[in-house]
Amino acid sequence: MSHVLFNRDGHQCLLFTDLSDGDGGAAVQANQCLIVDGEQAMLLDPGGTMTYNELYLALSRITSPKKLRYVFASHADPDIIASLPRWLSSSDTQLLVSRVWSRFVPHFCQSGKTDGRIIGVPDRGGVIALGGSRLVILPAHFLHAEGNLHVYDPVSRILFSGDLGASLLPPQQAAQVVEDFDAHLPHMIDFHRRYMTSNRACRLWAAMARQLPIDLMVPQHGAPMAAAAAQRFIDWIETLDCGVDLMSQADYQVPTKEMQIGLIA
């Protein structure tokens, strides 16, 4: 099921929250997003193979897959882009991904499948045309991947923020827009402490994000945040110690024999 985030004058933004519950709920919930402008569309973080069939059918009800101009990958994790081979086969789309990952993503595909179909985005991002609009690709490196990117849509004023702003929620709650940041924070804090690399990266990103008028912030996991909650998030992430900030020598020790994993043959 798609959730309409924005729809005005032929420009649409849609959110899919319940396509990747996995086998018995084992997989982490993940969002997929679609931006449509006129005769062109861009699919953001399309997910793994378990999302493809339902997402393809849902997309087909909105626009022709042949109008899929771009698939965008915020980074190269399997839950982001493992379904890439099927999208390349079912449309004439091109992949937008950080140049850091542009030579790694072909490993998801058969030999030659990605030839001429990957656009490696420079480290500083850039602007790309979609239909009659322009989308801004923002640098978000080390939040959490080495080559990490976000998308800002100036028409809808939506920031599509990848893993930044993610929350761990069941699919039925992930479509509910967050208004109360403080109540939402317990669903986010452990994830960000582990998956974001350092406070330095968080501070640099926050300074950039404050330059944007944001009506909605949509992460790749969990619930979107309304404007006020998104601003609270920016303030919070700017001061968060995370990743390598929290590491010490105690985390780098040679394991003892008591730390057995699995069975001994």
PDB file of N, CA and C in Angstrom, residues 25-77:
ATOM      1  N   GLY A  25       8.539 -11.825  10.033  1.00  0.00           N
ATOM      2  CA  GLY A  25       8.937 -10.594  10.703  1.00  0.00           C
ATOM      3  C   GLY A  25      10.413 -10.547  11.044  1.00  0.00           C
ATOM      4  N   ALA A  26      11.221 -11.453  10.459  1.00  0.00           N
ATOM      5  CA  ALA A  26      12.638 -11.507  10.817  1.00  0.00           C
ATOM      6  C   ALA A  26      13.426 -10.326  10.263  1.00  0.00           C
ATOM      7  N   ALA A  27      13.006  -9.797   9.130  1.00  0.00           N
ATOM      8  CA  ALA A  27      13.744  -8.707   8.505  1.00  0.00           C
ATOM      9  C   ALA A  27      13.365  -7.373   9.133  1.00  0.00           C
ATOM     10  N   VAL A  28      14.333  -6.466   9.154  1.00  0.00           N
ATOM     11  CA  VAL A  28      14.073  -5.111   9.634  1.00  0.00           C
ATOM     12  C   VAL A  28      13.139  -4.406   8.650  1.00  0.00           C
ATOM     13  N   GLN A  29      12.153  -3.708   9.176  1.00  0.00           N
ATOM     14  CA  GLN A  29      11.241  -2.945   8.331  1.00  0.00           C
ATOM     15  C   GLN A  29      12.036  -1.918   7.523  1.00  0.00           C
ATOM     16  N   ALA A  30      11.659  -1.741   6.255  1.00  0.00           N
ATOM     17  CA  ALA A  30      12.341  -0.773   5.403  1.00  0.00           C
ATOM     18  C   ALA A  30      11.322  -0.048   4.537  1.00  0.00           C
ATOM     19  N   ASN A  31      11.586   1.230   4.297  1.00  0.00           N
ATOM     20  CA  ASN A  31      10.722   2.051   3.454  1.00  0.00           C
ATOM     21  C   ASN A  31      11.278   2.140   2.045  1.00  0.00           C
ATOM     22  N   GLN A  32      10.370   2.260   1.092  1.00  0.00           N
ATOM     23  CA  GLN A  32      10.730   2.597  -0.279  1.00  0.00           C
ATOM     24  C   GLN A  32       9.937   3.846  -0.650  1.00  0.00           C
ATOM     25  N   CYS A  33      10.526   4.732  -1.434  1.00  0.00           N
ATOM     26  CA  CYS A  33       9.873   5.986  -1.803  1.00  0.00           C
ATOM     27  C   CYS A  33       9.914   6.172  -3.309  1.00  0.00           C
ATOM     28  N   LEU A  34       8.913   6.864  -3.818  1.00  0.00           N
ATOM     29  CA  LEU A  34       8.805   7.141  -5.251  1.00  0.00           C
ATOM     30  C   LEU A  34       8.509   8.621  -5.440  1.00  0.00           C
ATOM     31  N   ILE A  35       9.271   9.266  -6.315  1.00  0.00           N
ATOM     32  CA  ILE A  35       9.007  10.647  -6.711  1.00  0.00           C
ATOM     33  C   ILE A  35       8.610  10.628  -8.183  1.00  0.00           C
ATOM     34  N   VAL A  36       7.477  11.222  -8.499  1.00  0.00           N
ATOM     35  CA  VAL A  36       6.987  11.292  -9.878  1.00  0.00           C
ATOM     36  C   VAL A  36       6.817  12.755 -10.250  1.00  0.00           C
ATOM     37  N   ASP A  37       7.354  13.134 -11.394  1.00  0.00           N
ATOM     38  CA  ASP A  37       7.126  14.474 -11.918  1.00  0.00           C
ATOM     39  C   ASP A  37       6.813  14.344 -13.405  1.00  0.00           C
ATOM     40  N   GLY A  38       5.559  14.639 -13.753  1.00  0.00           N
ATOM     41  CA  GLY A  38       5.162  14.521 -15.152  1.00  0.00           C
ATOM     42  C   GLY A  38       5.325  13.109 -15.665  1.00  0.00           C
ATOM     43  N   GLU A  39       6.160  12.957 -16.668  1.00  0.00           N
ATOM     44  CA  GLU A  39       6.338  11.673 -17.333  1.00  0.00           C
ATOM     45  C   GLU A  39       7.532  10.875 -16.819  1.00  0.00           C
ATOM     46  N   GLN A  40       8.178  11.338 -15.748  1.00  0.00           N
ATOM     47  CA  GLN A  40       9.350  10.631 -15.239  1.00  0.00           C
ATOM     48  C   GLN A  40       9.199  10.330 -13.751  1.00  0.00           C
ATOM     49  N   ALA A  41       9.918   9.291 -13.312  1.00  0.00           N
ATOM     50  CA  ALA A  41       9.842   8.882 -11.905  1.00  0.00           C
ATOM     51  C   ALA A  41      11.213   8.437 -11.428  1.00  0.00           C
ATOM     52  N   MET A  42      11.419   8.570 -10.128  1.00  0.00           N
ATOM     53  CA  MET A  42      12.634   8.077  -9.485  1.00  0.00           C
ATOM     54  C   MET A  42      12.238   7.252  -8.265  1.00  0.00           C
ATOM     55  N   LEU A  43      12.789   6.067  -8.166  1.00  0.00           N
ATOM     56  CA  LEU A  43      12.544   5.161  -7.051  1.00  0.00           C
ATOM     57  C   LEU A  43      13.728   5.236  -6.100  1.00  0.00           C
ATOM     58  N   LEU A  44      13.448   5.485  -4.813  1.00  0.00           N
ATOM     59  CA  LEU A  44      14.512   5.673  -3.835  1.00  0.00           C
ATOM     60  C   LEU A  44      14.631   4.435  -2.952  1.00  0.00           C
ATOM     61  N   ASP A  45      15.857   3.908  -2.846  1.00  0.00           N
ATOM     62  CA  ASP A  45      16.175   2.774  -1.981  1.00  0.00           C
ATOM     63  C   ASP A  45      15.149   1.659  -2.150  1.00  0.00           C
ATOM     64  N   PRO A  46      15.127   0.998  -3.334  1.00  0.00           N
ATOM     65  CA  PRO A  46      14.051   0.049  -3.651  1.00  0.00           C
ATOM     66  C   PRO A  46      14.046  -1.224  -2.824  1.00  0.00           C
ATOM     67  N   GLY A  47      15.138  -1.520  -2.138  1.00  0.00           N
ATOM     68  CA  GLY A  47      15.127  -2.655  -1.223  1.00  0.00           C
ATOM     69  C   GLY A  47      15.685  -3.926  -1.821  1.00  0.00           C
ATOM     70  N   GLY A  48      15.469  -5.018  -1.078  1.00  0.00           N
ATOM     71  CA  GLY A  48      15.962  -6.326  -1.490  1.00  0.00           C
ATOM     72  C   GLY A  48      14.951  -7.077  -2.330  1.00  0.00           C
ATOM     73  N   THR A  49      15.253  -8.332  -2.576  1.00  0.00           N
ATOM     74  CA  THR A  49      14.405  -9.122  -3.467  1.00  0.00           C
ATOM     75  C   THR A  49      13.020  -9.368  -2.890  1.00  0.00           C
ATOM     76  N   MET A  50      12.869  -9.348  -1.570  1.00  0.00           N
ATOM     77  CA  MET A  50      11.559  -9.614  -0.978  1.00  0.00           C
ATOM     78  C   MET A  50      10.573  -8.473  -1.216  1.00  0.00           C
ATOM     79  N   THR A  51      11.068  -7.301  -1.602  1.00  0.00           N
ATOM     80  CA  THR A  51      10.160  -6.178  -1.854  1.00  0.00           C
ATOM     81  C   THR A  51       9.763  -6.061  -3.314  1.00  0.00           C
ATOM     82  N   TYR A  52      10.514  -6.698  -4.210  1.00  0.00           N
ATOM     83  CA  TYR A  52      10.399  -6.357  -5.625  1.00  0.00           C
ATOM     84  C   TYR A  52       9.000  -6.572  -6.194  1.00  0.00           C
ATOM     85  N   ASN A  53       8.438  -7.767  -6.039  1.00  0.00           N
ATOM     86  CA  ASN A  53       7.166  -8.073  -6.696  1.00  0.00           C
ATOM     87  C   ASN A  53       6.058  -7.112  -6.290  1.00  0.00           C
ATOM     88  N   GLU A  54       5.896  -6.909  -4.985  1.00  0.00           N
ATOM     89  CA  GLU A  54       4.826  -6.024  -4.519  1.00  0.00           C
ATOM     90  C   GLU A  54       5.105  -4.574  -4.899  1.00  0.00           C
ATOM     91  N   LEU A  55       6.363  -4.179  -4.844  1.00  0.00           N
ATOM     92  CA  LEU A  55       6.699  -2.800  -5.202  1.00  0.00           C
ATOM     93  C   LEU A  55       6.480  -2.558  -6.687  1.00  0.00           C
ATOM     94  N   TYR A  56       6.819  -3.531  -7.514  1.00  0.00           N
ATOM     95  CA  TYR A  56       6.600  -3.392  -8.959  1.00  0.00           C
ATOM     96  C   TYR A  56       5.109  -3.241  -9.263  1.00  0.00           C
ATOM     97  N   LEU A  57       4.279  -4.057  -8.611  1.00  0.00           N
ATOM     98  CA  LEU A  57       2.834  -3.964  -8.827  1.00  0.00           C
ATOM     99  C   LEU A  57       2.292  -2.628  -8.343  1.00  0.00           C
ATOM    100  N   ALA A  58       2.758  -2.186  -7.170  1.00  0.00           N
ATOM    101  CA  ALA A  58       2.298  -0.905  -6.632  1.00  0.00           C
ATOM    102  C   ALA A  58       2.721   0.251  -7.535  1.00  0.00           C
ATOM    103  N   LEU A  59       3.951   0.210  -7.999  1.00  0.00           N
ATOM    104  CA  LEU A  59       4.440   1.254  -8.901  1.00  0.00           C
ATOM    105  C   LEU A  59       3.645   1.261 -10.206  1.00  0.00           C
ATOM    106  N   SER A  60       3.277   0.070 -10.692  1.00  0.00           N
ATOM    107  CA  SER A  60       2.547  -0.031 -11.960  1.00  0.00           C
ATOM    108  C   SER A  60       1.169   0.610 -11.879  1.00  0.00           C
ATOM    109  N   ARG A  61       0.607   0.690 -10.677  1.00  0.00           N
ATOM    110  CA  ARG A  61      -0.699   1.337 -10.519  1.00  0.00           C
ATOM    111  C   ARG A  61      -0.578   2.861 -10.539  1.00  0.00           C
ATOM    112  N   ILE A  62       0.632   3.355 -10.353  1.00  0.00           N
ATOM    113  CA  ILE A  62       0.863   4.800 -10.267  1.00  0.00           C
ATOM    114  C   ILE A  62       1.437   5.346 -11.568  1.00  0.00           C
ATOM    115  N   THR A  63       2.386   4.630 -12.121  1.00  0.00           N
ATOM    116  CA  THR A  63       3.040   5.058 -13.353  1.00  0.00           C
ATOM    117  C   THR A  63       3.612   3.831 -14.050  1.00  0.00           C
ATOM    118  N   SER A  64       3.899   3.943 -15.306  1.00  0.00           N
ATOM    119  CA  SER A  64       4.502   2.828 -16.036  1.00  0.00           C
ATOM    120  C   SER A  64       5.953   2.635 -15.602  1.00  0.00           C
ATOM    121  N   PRO A  65       6.355   1.395 -15.326  1.00  0.00           N
ATOM    122  CA  PRO A  65       7.772   1.153 -15.004  1.00  0.00           C
ATOM    123  C   PRO A  65       8.720   1.665 -16.087  1.00  0.00           C
ATOM    124  N   LYS A  66       8.236   1.776 -17.310  1.00  0.00           N
ATOM    125  CA  LYS A  66       9.063   2.305 -18.393  1.00  0.00           C
ATOM    126  C   LYS A  66       9.390   3.790 -18.187  1.00  0.00           C
ATOM    127  N   LYS A  67       8.614   4.465 -17.326  1.00  0.00           N
ATOM    128  CA  LYS A  67       8.872   5.869 -17.029  1.00  0.00           C
ATOM    129  C   LYS A  67       9.826   6.043 -15.857  1.00  0.00           C
ATOM    130  N   LEU A  68      10.339   4.917 -15.348  1.00  0.00           N
ATOM    131  CA  LEU A  68      11.265   4.981 -14.217  1.00  0.00           C
ATOM    132  C   LEU A  68      12.619   5.462 -14.728  1.00  0.00           C
ATOM    133  N   ARG A  69      12.885   6.745 -14.539  1.00  0.00           N
ATOM    134  CA  ARG A  69      14.110   7.349 -15.076  1.00  0.00           C
ATOM    135  C   ARG A  69      15.324   6.958 -14.248  1.00  0.00           C
ATOM    136  N   TYR A  70      15.156   6.948 -12.920  1.00  0.00           N
ATOM    137  CA  TYR A  70      16.278   6.648 -12.044  1.00  0.00           C
ATOM    138  C   TYR A  70      15.856   5.722 -10.905  1.00  0.00           C
ATOM    139  N   VAL A  71      16.780   4.874 -10.497  1.00  0.00           N
ATOM    140  CA  VAL A  71      16.760   4.244  -9.180  1.00  0.00           C
ATOM    141  C   VAL A  71      17.874   4.904  -8.382  1.00  0.00           C
ATOM    142  N   PHE A  72      17.537   5.398  -7.191  1.00  0.00           N
ATOM    143  CA  PHE A  72      18.520   6.059  -6.336  1.00  0.00           C
ATOM    144  C   PHE A  72      18.847   5.149  -5.164  1.00  0.00           C
ATOM    145  N   ALA A  73      20.143   5.034  -4.852  1.00  0.00           N
ATOM    146  CA  ALA A  73      20.589   4.248  -3.696  1.00  0.00           C
ATOM    147  C   ALA A  73      21.356   5.162  -2.758  1.00  0.00           C
ATOM    148  N   SER A  74      20.865   5.320  -1.528  1.00  0.00           N
ATOM    149  CA  SER A  74      21.565   6.157  -0.561  1.00  0.00           C
ATOM    150  C   SER A  74      22.925   5.573  -0.212  1.00  0.00           C
ATOM    151  N   HIS A  75      23.019   4.234  -0.243  1.00  0.00           N
ATOM    152  CA  HIS A  75      24.297   3.534  -0.106  1.00  0.00           C
ATOM    153  C   HIS A  75      24.105   2.144  -0.699  1.00  0.00           C
ATOM    154  N   ALA A  76      24.945   1.180  -0.396  1.00  0.00           N
ATOM    155  CA  ALA A  76      24.920  -0.076  -1.141  1.00  0.00           C
ATOM    156  C   ALA A  76      24.592  -1.301  -0.293  1.00  0.00           C
ATOM    157  N   ASP A  77      23.921  -1.125   0.844  1.00  0.00           N
ATOM    158  CA  ASP A  77      23.522  -2.275   1.657  1.00  0.00           C
ATOM    159  C   ASP A  77      22.463  -3.100   0.931  1.00  0.00           C
TER     160      ASP A  77
END
